[in-house]
Amino acid sequence: MDVKIRVMIPEKDIDSRIREIGGKISREYEGKALHIICILKGSVFFASELAKRITVPVTLDFMEVSSYGDNTVSSGHIKIKKDLAESIEGRHVLVIEDIIDTGKTLSFLMEMLKERKPASLKLCTLLDKPDRRTHPVDVDYVGFEIPDEFVVGYGLDYAQKYRNLPYIGVVENE
Ligand code: IMP
Ligand code: MG
């Protein structure tokens, strides 16, 4: 059976929203340099497109985290699979995430990054599923609030697949 993917957010809507957020970030960080932390792997597509729409000087670093231990039971803490290459002390840091669901990953990650003493620390996510939140997170920039459905595309995966779809969709049959 062919896999059917229902489009939830078309590519052109994502593009125009990214331009808006890029403009807002550029205005708010005017006169400053911005250090972007891209959370692997899901945020790669969004972070790349957003960074191109930001007009203040940008540097990039990458981090890979998971909120689960090896046996998929929540450990209550995040596991750092890949840490940052550079120090964030004294820098204006913007964390870029693909989606905030329960908030578990980002609530722990933001606390951990705060301890590294950035000059400022903000969070930007392409998607937000507020209905699913169990761990509160302060989100500074949100692309789209979405209902409680499992989505793929624009970096988001289902078992590592569909990350390269240029839109956000819902897998209807797999
Ligand atoms: P959290 O529940 O906020 O900690 O989200 C953890 C991670 O779950 C996200 O960074 C995504 O990788 C993944 N995730 C949550 N919801 C979805 C979804 O709808 N599609 C694909 N991945 C998701
Ligand atoms: Mg994932």
GROMACS .gro file of C-alpha atoms in nm, residues 16-141:
model
  126
   16SER     CA    1   0.654   3.302   0.478
   17ARG     CA    2   0.640   3.231   0.852
   18ILE     CA    3   1.018   3.182   0.858
   19ARG     CA    4   1.062   3.522   0.688
   20GLU     CA    5   0.841   3.682   0.954
   21ILE     CA    6   1.026   3.522   1.244
   22GLY     CA    7   1.363   3.601   1.083
   23GLY     CA    8   1.260   3.967   1.057
   24LYS     CA    9   1.145   3.976   1.419
   25ILE     CA   10   1.467   3.816   1.544
   26SER     CA   11   1.677   4.054   1.332
   27ARG     CA   12   1.500   4.355   1.485
   28GLU     CA   13   1.522   4.224   1.840
   29TYR     CA   14   1.895   4.143   1.819
   30GLU     CA   15   1.992   4.459   1.631
   31GLY     CA   16   2.350   4.563   1.716
   32LYS     CA   17   2.430   4.218   1.861
   33ALA     CA   18   2.580   3.897   1.727
   34LEU     CA   19   2.361   3.588   1.754
   35HIS     CA   20   2.487   3.240   1.837
   36ILE     CA   21   2.243   2.978   1.709
   37ILE     CA   22   2.230   2.632   1.861
   38CYS     CA   23   2.067   2.386   1.625
   39ILE     CA   24   1.929   2.076   1.797
   40LEU     CA   25   2.009   1.773   1.583
   41LYS     CA   26   1.874   1.618   1.381
   42GLY     CA   27   1.524   1.756   1.340
   43SER     CA   28   1.608   2.128   1.351
   44VAL     CA   29   1.861   2.127   1.069
   45PHE     CA   30   1.616   2.225   0.794
   46PHE     CA   31   1.438   2.494   0.997
   47ALA     CA   32   1.762   2.638   1.144
   48SER     CA   33   1.919   2.666   0.797
   49GLU     CA   34   1.622   2.846   0.646
   50LEU     CA   35   1.577   3.073   0.947
   51ALA     CA   36   1.945   3.166   0.969
   52LYS     CA   37   1.927   3.287   0.606
   53ARG     CA   38   1.650   3.531   0.702
   54ILE     CA   39   1.842   3.684   0.994
   55THR     CA   40   2.037   3.999   0.915
   56VAL     CA   41   2.253   4.033   1.230
   57PRO     CA   42   2.584   3.838   1.237
   58VAL     CA   43   2.516   3.469   1.306
   59THR     CA   44   2.737   3.185   1.428
   60LEU     CA   45   2.620   2.824   1.449
   61ASP     CA   46   2.676   2.528   1.674
   62PHE     CA   47   2.508   2.190   1.705
   63MET     CA   48   2.393   1.967   1.985
   64GLU     CA   49   2.220   1.630   1.993
   65VAL     CA   50   2.017   1.529   2.296
   66SER     CA   51   1.756   1.275   2.393
   67SER     CA   52   1.531   1.268   2.694
   68TYR     CA   53   1.527   0.892   2.715
   69GLY     CA   54   1.764   0.622   2.836
   70ASP     CA   55   1.848   0.319   2.628
   71ASN     CA   56   1.532   0.130   2.715
   72THR     CA   57   1.291   0.408   2.602
   73VAL     CA   58   1.167   0.457   2.960
   74SER     CA   59   1.204   0.819   3.062
   75SER     CA   60   1.510   0.874   3.277
   76GLY     CA   61   1.388   1.218   3.382
   77HIS     CA   62   1.705   1.372   3.249
   78ILE     CA   63   1.840   1.440   2.908
   79LYS     CA   64   2.124   1.249   2.758
   80ILE     CA   65   2.379   1.450   2.560
   81LYS     CA   66   2.464   1.251   2.250
   82LYS     CA   67   2.674   1.531   2.100
   83ASP     CA   68   2.780   1.839   2.292
   84LEU     CA   69   2.851   2.188   2.159
   85ALA     CA   70   3.190   2.256   2.000
   86GLU     CA   71   3.224   2.606   2.151
   87SER     CA   72   3.163   2.779   2.484
   88ILE     CA   73   2.844   2.989   2.505
   89GLU     CA   74   2.963   3.201   2.799
   90GLY     CA   75   2.886   3.571   2.741
   91ARG     CA   76   2.713   3.507   2.406
   92HIS     CA   77   2.358   3.582   2.290
   93VAL     CA   78   2.227   3.230   2.238
   94LEU     CA   79   1.918   3.124   2.046
   95VAL     CA   80   1.826   2.755   2.067
   96ILE     CA   81   1.641   2.626   1.761
   97GLU     CA   82   1.416   2.322   1.793
   98ASP     CA   83   1.185   2.145   1.550
   99ILE     CA   84   0.896   2.073   1.785
  100ILE     CA   85   0.807   2.110   2.151
  101ASP     CA   86   0.581   1.830   2.260
  102THR     CA   87   0.585   1.733   2.631
  103GLY     CA   88   0.858   1.994   2.687
  104LYS     CA   89   1.072   1.743   2.870
  105THR     CA   90   1.377   1.769   2.644
  106LEU     CA   91   1.384   2.147   2.624
  107SER     CA   92   1.303   2.217   2.989
  108PHE     CA   93   1.611   2.019   3.095
  109LEU     CA   94   1.828   2.148   2.811
  110MET     CA   95   1.751   2.516   2.874
  111GLU     CA   96   1.835   2.477   3.245
  112MET     CA   97   2.163   2.310   3.155
  113LEU     CA   98   2.256   2.581   2.904
  114LYS     CA   99   2.171   2.857   3.152
  115GLU     CA  100   2.439   2.720   3.385
  116ARG     CA  101   2.697   2.780   3.111
  117LYS     CA  102   2.638   3.156   3.158
  118PRO     CA  103   2.530   3.291   2.819
  119ALA     CA  104   2.469   3.670   2.800
  120SER     CA  105   2.112   3.581   2.699
  121LEU     CA  106   1.928   3.260   2.617
  122LYS     CA  107   1.614   3.230   2.405
  123LEU     CA  108   1.423   2.950   2.238
  124CYS     CA  109   1.268   2.927   1.893
  125THR     CA  110   1.064   2.632   1.772
  126LEU     CA  111   0.907   2.564   1.434
  127LEU     CA  112   0.615   2.374   1.589
  128ASP     CA  113   0.449   2.374   1.928
  129LYS     CA  114   0.200   2.117   2.057
  130PRO     CA  115   0.081   2.298   2.371
  131ASP     CA  116  -0.188   2.038   2.454
  132ARG     CA  117   0.082   1.780   2.525
  133ARG     CA  118   0.292   1.989   2.765
  134THR     CA  119   0.389   1.819   3.092
  135HIS     CA  120   0.708   2.021   3.153
  136PRO     CA  121   0.670   2.400   3.125
  137VAL     CA  122   0.908   2.573   2.884
  138ASP     CA  123   0.935   2.943   2.801
  139VAL     CA  124   0.924   2.966   2.422
  140ASP     CA  125   1.025   3.300   2.271
  141TYR     CA  126   0.946   3.238   1.902
   0.00000   0.00000   0.00000
